[in-house]
Short mmCIF file of C-alpha atoms in Angstrom, two decimals:
data_model
loop_
_atom_site.label_atom_id
_atom_site.label_comp_id
_atom_site.label_asym_id
_atom_site.label_seq_id
_atom_site.Cartn_x
_atom_site.Cartn_y
_atom_site.Cartn_z
CA UNK A 1 117.74 91.13 145.34
CA UNK A 2 115.97 89.59 148.32
CA UNK A 3 117.44 86.20 149.18
CA UNK A 4 115.29 83.21 148.29
CA UNK A 5 114.44 80.45 150.72
CA UNK A 6 116.99 77.63 150.99
CA UNK A 7 116.56 74.52 148.91
CA UNK A 8 114.31 71.85 150.36
CA UNK A 9 114.06 68.14 149.75
CA UNK A 10 110.54 66.77 149.99
CA UNK A 11 108.58 63.74 148.83
CA UNK A 12 106.51 64.10 145.70
CA UNK A 13 102.77 64.03 146.59
CA UNK A 14 102.02 61.05 144.33
CA UNK A 15 105.10 58.86 144.85
CA UNK A 16 107.68 57.98 147.44
CA UNK A 17 110.37 59.60 145.32
CA UNK A 18 112.05 62.66 146.74
CA UNK A 19 112.31 65.79 144.59
CA UNK A 20 114.79 68.58 145.06
CA UNK A 21 113.93 72.19 144.43
CA UNK A 22 116.39 74.09 142.29
CA UNK A 23 116.95 77.47 140.67
CA UNK A 24 117.29 78.39 137.02
CA UNK A 25 117.77 81.71 135.25
CA UNK A 26 115.46 82.91 132.52
CA UNK A 27 117.66 85.57 130.95
CA UNK A 28 119.26 88.01 130.99
CA UNK A 29 118.34 88.05 127.33
CA UNK A 30 119.86 89.95 124.45
CA UNK A 31 118.30 93.42 123.95
CA UNK A 32 116.77 92.33 120.64
CA UNK A 33 114.31 90.09 122.51
CA UNK A 34 112.50 91.41 125.59
CA UNK A 35 115.46 93.41 126.82
CA UNK A 36 117.99 92.61 129.50
CA UNK A 37 115.63 91.18 132.11
CA UNK A 38 116.56 88.26 134.35
CA UNK A 39 114.04 86.07 136.11
CA UNK A 40 115.42 83.78 138.79
CA UNK A 41 112.96 80.91 139.12
CA UNK A 42 112.74 78.38 141.93
CA UNK A 43 111.37 75.13 140.56
CA UNK A 44 110.12 71.75 141.66
CA UNK A 45 110.59 69.80 138.48
CA UNK A 46 108.93 72.00 135.83
CA UNK A 47 106.59 73.67 138.31
CA UNK A 48 107.35 77.27 139.29
CA UNK A 49 107.47 77.85 143.04
CA UNK A 50 108.88 81.37 143.07
CA UNK A 51 109.98 84.05 140.59
CA UNK A 52 112.28 86.97 141.33
CA UNK A 53 112.83 89.63 138.65
CA UNK A 54 116.38 91.00 138.64
CA UNK A 55 116.64 94.44 137.07
CA UNK A 56 119.28 97.10 136.60
CA UNK A 57 121.28 95.66 133.71
CA UNK A 58 120.64 98.74 131.55
CA UNK A 59 119.95 101.37 134.21
CA UNK A 60 121.12 104.79 132.98
CA UNK A 61 120.14 107.17 135.79
CA UNK A 62 117.75 108.89 133.41
CA UNK A 63 116.01 111.01 136.03
CA UNK A 64 119.30 112.53 137.17
CA UNK A 65 120.28 113.10 133.53
CA UNK A 66 116.99 114.99 133.11
CA UNK A 67 117.88 117.25 136.03
CA UNK A 68 121.15 118.07 134.28
CA UNK A 69 119.53 119.22 131.00
CA UNK A 70 117.32 122.12 129.99
CA UNK A 71 113.69 121.18 129.41
CA UNK A 72 113.86 120.81 125.62
CA UNK A 73 116.84 118.45 125.89
CA UNK A 74 114.89 116.02 128.07
CA UNK A 75 112.43 115.07 125.33
CA UNK A 76 114.90 112.80 123.55
CA UNK A 77 115.61 110.94 126.81
CA UNK A 78 112.00 109.80 126.99
CA UNK A 79 112.45 108.12 123.59
CA UNK A 80 114.77 105.68 125.34
CA UNK A 81 112.26 104.53 127.97
CA UNK A 82 109.33 102.75 126.33
CA UNK A 83 110.99 102.95 122.92
CA UNK A 84 108.03 101.17 121.30
CA UNK A 85 105.78 104.04 122.45
CA UNK A 86 108.35 106.79 121.90
CA UNK A 87 105.88 109.30 120.43
CA UNK A 88 103.70 108.85 123.51
CA UNK A 89 106.54 109.14 126.03
CA UNK A 90 107.72 112.33 124.24
CA UNK A 91 104.19 113.64 124.49
CA UNK A 92 103.85 112.87 128.20
CA UNK A 93 106.92 114.93 129.09
CA UNK A 94 105.75 117.81 126.88
CA UNK A 95 102.36 117.78 128.64
CA UNK A 96 104.10 118.20 131.99
CA UNK A 97 106.41 120.98 130.77
CA UNK A 98 103.47 122.80 129.13
CA UNK A 99 101.41 122.53 132.30
CA UNK A 100 104.32 123.82 134.40
CA UNK A 101 104.90 126.77 132.04
CA UNK A 102 101.24 127.48 131.19
CA UNK A 103 101.91 127.07 127.46
CA UNK A 104 98.97 126.67 125.09
CA UNK A 105 99.24 124.13 122.27
CA UNK A 106 97.65 125.08 118.90
CA UNK A 107 94.61 123.10 117.77
CA UNK A 108 96.37 121.74 114.69
CA UNK A 109 99.19 120.36 116.81
CA UNK A 110 96.72 118.72 119.20
CA UNK A 111 95.01 116.82 116.38
CA UNK A 112 98.30 115.71 114.87
CA UNK A 113 99.51 114.58 118.29
CA UNK A 114 96.43 112.39 118.71
CA UNK A 115 96.82 110.85 115.25
CA UNK A 116 100.55 110.25 115.67
CA UNK A 117 100.03 108.90 119.20
CA UNK A 118 97.39 106.39 118.10
CA UNK A 119 99.52 105.31 115.14
CA UNK A 120 102.34 104.69 117.63
CA UNK A 121 99.97 102.61 119.76
CA UNK A 122 99.11 100.59 116.68
CA UNK A 123 102.75 100.05 115.73
CA UNK A 124 103.54 98.95 119.30
CA UNK A 125 100.65 96.48 119.43
CA UNK A 126 101.59 95.11 116.01
CA UNK A 127 105.12 94.41 117.20
CA UNK A 128 103.74 92.83 120.37
CA UNK A 129 101.38 90.61 118.33
CA UNK A 130 104.26 89.37 116.21
CA UNK A 131 106.65 88.84 119.13
CA UNK A 132 104.01 87.12 121.26
CA UNK A 133 103.07 84.78 118.46
CA UNK A 134 106.72 83.89 117.94
CA UNK A 135 107.20 83.35 121.71
CA UNK A 136 104.54 80.66 121.47
CA UNK A 137 105.78 79.14 118.21
CA UNK A 138 103.62 80.97 115.65
CA UNK A 139 106.30 82.44 113.39
CA UNK A 140 103.76 83.59 110.80
CA UNK A 141 102.35 86.08 113.33
CA UNK A 142 105.76 87.73 113.53
CA UNK A 143 105.93 88.25 109.76
CA UNK A 144 102.35 89.51 109.56
CA UNK A 145 102.68 91.97 112.45
CA UNK A 146 105.91 93.48 111.14
CA UNK A 147 104.52 93.67 107.60
CA UNK A 148 101.85 96.23 108.58
CA UNK A 149 104.01 97.94 111.19
CA UNK A 150 106.47 98.81 108.45
CA UNK A 151 103.89 101.07 106.76
CA UNK A 152 103.42 103.05 109.99
CA UNK A 153 107.15 103.31 110.62
CA UNK A 154 107.69 104.49 107.04
CA UNK A 155 105.13 107.24 107.67
CA UNK A 156 106.92 108.29 110.87
CA UNK A 157 110.19 108.45 108.95
CA UNK A 158 108.58 110.79 106.44
CA UNK A 159 107.20 113.03 109.19
CA UNK A 160 110.23 113.29 111.47
CA UNK A 161 113.13 111.42 109.86
CA UNK A 162 113.28 108.60 112.39
CA UNK A 163 111.90 105.07 112.63
CA UNK A 164 112.19 104.24 116.35
CA UNK A 165 113.34 107.10 118.62
CA UNK A 166 111.44 110.00 117.13
CA UNK A 167 112.04 113.16 119.21
CA UNK A 168 109.10 114.64 117.28
CA UNK A 169 107.05 116.27 120.03
CA UNK A 170 108.05 119.72 121.22
CA UNK A 171 107.07 121.75 124.26
CA UNK A 172 104.18 123.75 122.83
CA UNK A 173 103.55 121.59 119.77
CA UNK A 174 105.54 119.68 117.18
CA UNK A 175 108.96 119.83 115.53
CA UNK A 176 107.56 119.79 111.97
CA UNK A 177 104.24 120.03 110.23
CA UNK A 178 102.86 116.98 108.46
CA UNK A 179 103.64 116.39 104.79
CA UNK A 180 101.10 116.84 101.97
CA UNK A 181 100.64 113.09 101.57
CA UNK A 182 100.18 112.47 105.31
CA UNK A 183 96.36 112.45 105.37
CA UNK A 184 95.86 110.06 102.41
CA UNK A 185 98.59 107.76 103.73
CA UNK A 186 96.99 107.62 107.17
CA UNK A 187 93.59 106.85 105.65
CA UNK A 188 95.20 104.12 103.56
CA UNK A 189 96.84 102.57 106.62
CA UNK A 190 93.51 102.52 108.48
CA UNK A 191 91.67 100.89 105.58
CA UNK A 192 94.45 98.34 105.15
CA UNK A 193 94.55 97.43 108.85
CA UNK A 194 90.84 96.75 109.36
CA UNK A 195 90.73 93.43 107.45
CA UNK A 196 94.30 92.59 108.50
CA UNK A 197 93.39 92.64 112.21
CA UNK A 198 90.61 90.15 111.43
CA UNK A 199 93.24 88.09 109.64
CA UNK A 200 95.53 88.20 112.67
CA UNK A 201 92.75 86.88 114.85
CA UNK A 202 91.93 84.11 112.39
CA UNK A 203 95.51 82.89 112.87
CA UNK A 204 95.61 82.81 116.68
CA UNK A 205 92.37 83.56 118.52
CA UNK A 206 90.72 80.18 117.91
CA UNK A 207 93.90 78.19 117.36
CA UNK A 208 93.81 75.22 119.76
CA UNK A 209 97.54 75.37 120.50
CA UNK A 210 97.39 79.11 121.20
CA UNK A 211 94.36 78.64 123.45
CA UNK A 212 96.10 75.88 125.41
CA UNK A 213 99.05 78.21 125.98
CA UNK A 214 97.00 81.26 127.04
CA UNK A 215 93.50 80.39 128.29
CA UNK A 216 93.38 80.23 132.08
CA UNK A 217 97.14 80.86 132.31
CA UNK A 218 98.58 83.60 134.54
CA UNK A 219 95.28 84.83 135.99
CA UNK A 220 95.46 88.30 137.55
CA UNK A 221 92.34 89.31 139.49
CA UNK A 222 90.94 92.82 139.25
CA UNK A 223 91.79 93.46 142.91
CA UNK A 224 95.39 92.37 142.45
CA UNK A 225 95.73 94.33 139.22
CA UNK A 226 94.71 97.50 141.05
CA UNK A 227 96.84 96.79 144.13
CA UNK A 228 99.96 96.30 142.01
CA UNK A 229 99.32 99.58 140.18
CA UNK A 230 99.16 97.92 136.78
CA UNK A 231 97.80 99.78 133.79
CA UNK A 232 96.93 99.51 130.13
CA UNK A 233 95.94 96.12 128.69
CA UNK A 234 97.19 94.33 131.83
CA UNK A 235 94.71 96.23 134.01
CA UNK A 236 91.89 96.16 131.48
CA UNK A 237 92.48 92.47 130.78
CA UNK A 238 91.54 91.86 134.43
CA UNK A 239 88.19 93.54 133.89
CA UNK A 240 88.99 97.04 135.19
CA UNK A 241 87.50 99.54 132.74
CA UNK A 242 90.03 102.34 133.16
CA UNK A 243 91.70 104.30 130.38
CA UNK A 244 93.23 107.74 130.92
CA UNK A 245 92.05 108.87 127.48
CA UNK A 246 88.46 108.46 128.71
CA UNK A 247 88.63 108.70 132.52
CA UNK A 248 91.15 111.54 132.86
CA UNK A 249 91.23 112.95 129.33
CA UNK A 250 94.22 115.00 128.19
CA UNK A 251 94.77 116.92 124.96
CA UNK A 252 91.53 116.66 122.93
CA UNK A 253 90.55 113.02 123.60
CA UNK A 254 87.23 114.14 125.04
CA UNK A 255 86.15 115.02 121.49
CA UNK A 256 86.31 111.44 120.19
CA UNK A 257 84.07 108.41 120.53
CA UNK A 258 85.75 105.09 121.33
CA UNK A 259 85.24 102.05 123.51
CA UNK A 260 87.47 100.73 126.32
CA UNK A 261 87.77 96.94 125.86
CA UNK A 262 88.13 94.75 128.95
CA UNK A 263 88.56 91.08 129.76
CA UNK A 264 86.69 88.92 132.25
CA UNK A 265 89.19 86.34 133.57
CA UNK A 266 92.44 88.30 133.63
CA UNK A 267 94.44 85.54 131.93
CA UNK A 268 96.94 85.69 129.07
CA UNK A 269 94.14 85.26 126.53
CA UNK A 270 92.21 88.25 127.88
CA UNK A 271 95.31 90.46 127.73
CA UNK A 272 95.75 89.34 124.12
CA UNK A 273 92.11 90.06 123.23
CA UNK A 274 92.19 93.51 124.81
CA UNK A 275 95.16 94.54 122.67
CA UNK A 276 93.52 93.22 119.51
CA UNK A 277 90.40 95.29 120.18
CA UNK A 278 92.47 98.31 121.18
CA UNK A 279 93.93 98.34 117.67
CA UNK A 280 90.43 98.66 116.24
CA UNK A 281 89.62 101.48 118.66
CA UNK A 282 92.83 103.34 117.75
CA UNK A 283 91.79 103.19 114.10
CA UNK A 284 88.39 104.56 115.11
CA UNK A 285 90.02 107.52 116.90
CA UNK A 286 92.39 108.22 114.00
CA UNK A 287 89.54 108.23 111.48
CA UNK A 288 87.62 110.80 113.54
CA UNK A 289 90.68 113.01 114.00
CA UNK A 290 92.08 112.86 110.47
CA UNK A 291 88.99 114.52 108.97
CA UNK A 292 88.98 117.32 111.56
CA UNK A 293 92.57 118.62 111.36
CA UNK A 294 92.33 122.41 111.27
CA UNK A 295 94.77 124.75 109.57
CA UNK A 296 97.11 126.87 111.63
CA UNK A 297 100.47 126.76 113.41
CA UNK A 298 101.95 123.60 114.89
CA UNK A 299 103.91 125.33 117.66
CA UNK A 300 102.63 127.69 120.35
CA UNK A 301 104.34 130.69 121.88
CA UNK A 302 107.34 129.25 123.69
CA UNK A 303 110.19 131.38 125.08
CA UNK A 304 113.55 130.83 123.45
CA UNK A 305 114.92 129.96 126.90
CA UNK A 306 112.24 128.22 128.96
CA UNK A 307 112.19 129.20 132.63
CA UNK A 308 108.97 127.84 134.16
CA UNK A 309 107.73 129.59 137.30
CA UNK A 310 108.46 128.08 140.69
CA UNK A 311 106.14 125.14 141.26
CA UNK A 312 105.49 121.48 140.68
CA UNK A 313 103.23 119.48 138.34
CA UNK A 314 102.30 115.90 137.59
CA UNK A 315 101.09 114.92 134.14
CA UNK A 316 99.98 111.49 132.94
CA UNK A 317 99.18 109.81 129.66
CA UNK A 318 98.01 106.42 128.35
CA UNK A 319 100.90 104.72 126.53
CA UNK A 320 100.56 101.39 124.75
CA UNK A 321 101.46 99.71 128.06
CA UNK A 322 99.50 101.84 130.48
CA UNK A 323 99.75 104.83 132.76
CA UNK A 324 102.90 106.92 132.34
CA UNK A 325 103.45 109.96 134.53
CA UNK A 326 105.97 112.80 134.71
CA UNK A 327 106.56 114.79 137.90
CA UNK A 328 108.47 118.07 137.50
CA UNK A 329 109.65 120.58 140.09
CA UNK A 330 110.86 124.02 139.01
CA UNK A 331 112.85 126.58 140.99
CA UNK A 332 112.44 129.15 138.23
CA UNK A 333 115.62 128.13 136.41
CA UNK A 334 116.27 126.59 133.00
CA UNK A 335 116.49 123.02 134.36
CA UNK A 336 114.09 121.06 136.56
CA UNK A 337 115.26 120.60 140.13
CA UNK A 338 113.42 117.28 140.23
CA UNK A 339 112.22 115.02 137.43
CA UNK A 340 110.48 111.75 138.23
CA UNK A 341 109.10 109.29 135.66
CA UNK A 342 106.29 106.92 136.56
CA UNK A 343 106.53 104.19 133.93
CA UNK A 344 103.93 101.57 133.08
CA UNK A 345 106.24 98.58 132.70
CA UNK A 346 107.73 98.84 136.19
CA UNK A 347 104.30 98.42 137.78
CA UNK A 348 103.16 95.80 135.27
CA UNK A 349 106.24 93.66 135.89
CA UNK A 350 105.52 93.65 139.63
CA UNK A 351 102.57 91.27 139.16
CA UNK A 352 104.54 88.66 137.18
CA UNK A 353 105.97 86.78 140.24
CA UNK A 354 102.51 86.25 141.71
CA UNK A 355 100.72 85.11 138.56
CA UNK A 356 103.59 82.77 137.58
CA UNK A 357 103.58 80.59 140.71
CA UNK A 358 102.15 77.12 140.12
CA UNK A 359 102.63 77.17 136.36
CA UNK A 360 105.26 75.46 134.24
CA UNK A 361 108.44 77.05 132.92
CA UNK A 362 106.95 77.27 129.42
CA UNK A 363 103.92 79.08 130.84
CA UNK A 364 106.16 81.83 132.25
CA UNK A 365 107.14 82.63 128.64
CA UNK A 366 103.45 83.08 127.81
CA UNK A 367 102.78 85.13 130.96
CA UNK A 368 105.73 87.49 130.48
CA UNK A 369 104.86 87.98 126.81
CA UNK A 370 101.24 88.78 127.66
CA UNK A 371 102.37 91.53 130.05
CA UNK A 372 104.43 93.09 127.21
CA UNK A 373 107.50 94.37 129.02
CA UNK A 374 109.87 96.94 127.53
CA UNK A 375 112.87 96.73 129.84
CA UNK A 376 114.26 100.29 129.41
CA UNK A 377 110.86 101.44 130.70
CA UNK A 378 111.77 99.64 133.95
CA UNK A 379 115.48 100.39 134.15
CA UNK A 380 115.39 104.18 133.95
#
């Protein structure tokens, strides 16, 4: 970690009293909160002068582990990055391996991937809504968000047997076909969520305490959002209308109609509003896809032992937190010679020190929560 500036003693601007700058740690927290992230904050009273993120507490050398395994074995590693978007991180790696090997994915698998991926986005945003509300003292939001998320997680358990780290995507398609009750259950979840999202907003969006804690706090300009390489709701909350599903479409996203919500100020409230609207747009995509699922296989023609031709590829996908990318290099063998993950949270965290300066310690809680960090997505 870069050394901070030495402590200074200076007079307060409004009085003759001298104040002394000091450091405090925010974290490292227990993994059941935001993960093992440590923020070292330099303060003048309650005012934040400088923030330094300290990472590496749960680093697992995942990219080198990927270079040790055959391609199919790498899928489960991606579950452990952004574990709240595990279906989407699985999918991103499969896209890269399929592109490297020139493998075609059946139509049925493509539709199921889209539906499962958007359900995962919903479950991630629901958990974020609950955790963010609780960060700011609204415990009811936590109960409400987890109440609906449980229905989605139950559906995932029926499909693949897991509730968090799914390992459901496969190179060339999917591990299993959907169950007979999948379509009616998905339709039921969509119908249930529409009024519930309105209910969520009635709890927080116009709540005076919530507005005081989020409106105008942690402003990230569009220029800064782009320069830091942020993505997802952090980027769109700053007014940049960019979504890989629309602007660089993968799979079959070009077949669906949906809007890309953006903010105008780039503050904590805008990042909140973008995620709330994204949930409605995910439902819109799911409803279009669920009625179009064709019959057919769910796995393409994949060699028993995958040996992609010599070459390199980069594939990217829109997770719940932004732009994830996978870079693969093949020498023609059964294992990649280079595997590099570009994760959304690493770039999104990079803007936190800048947008936290000048605010109070309590505001940093609001800022960090609005960015929605999943620490294993940083410490790879």
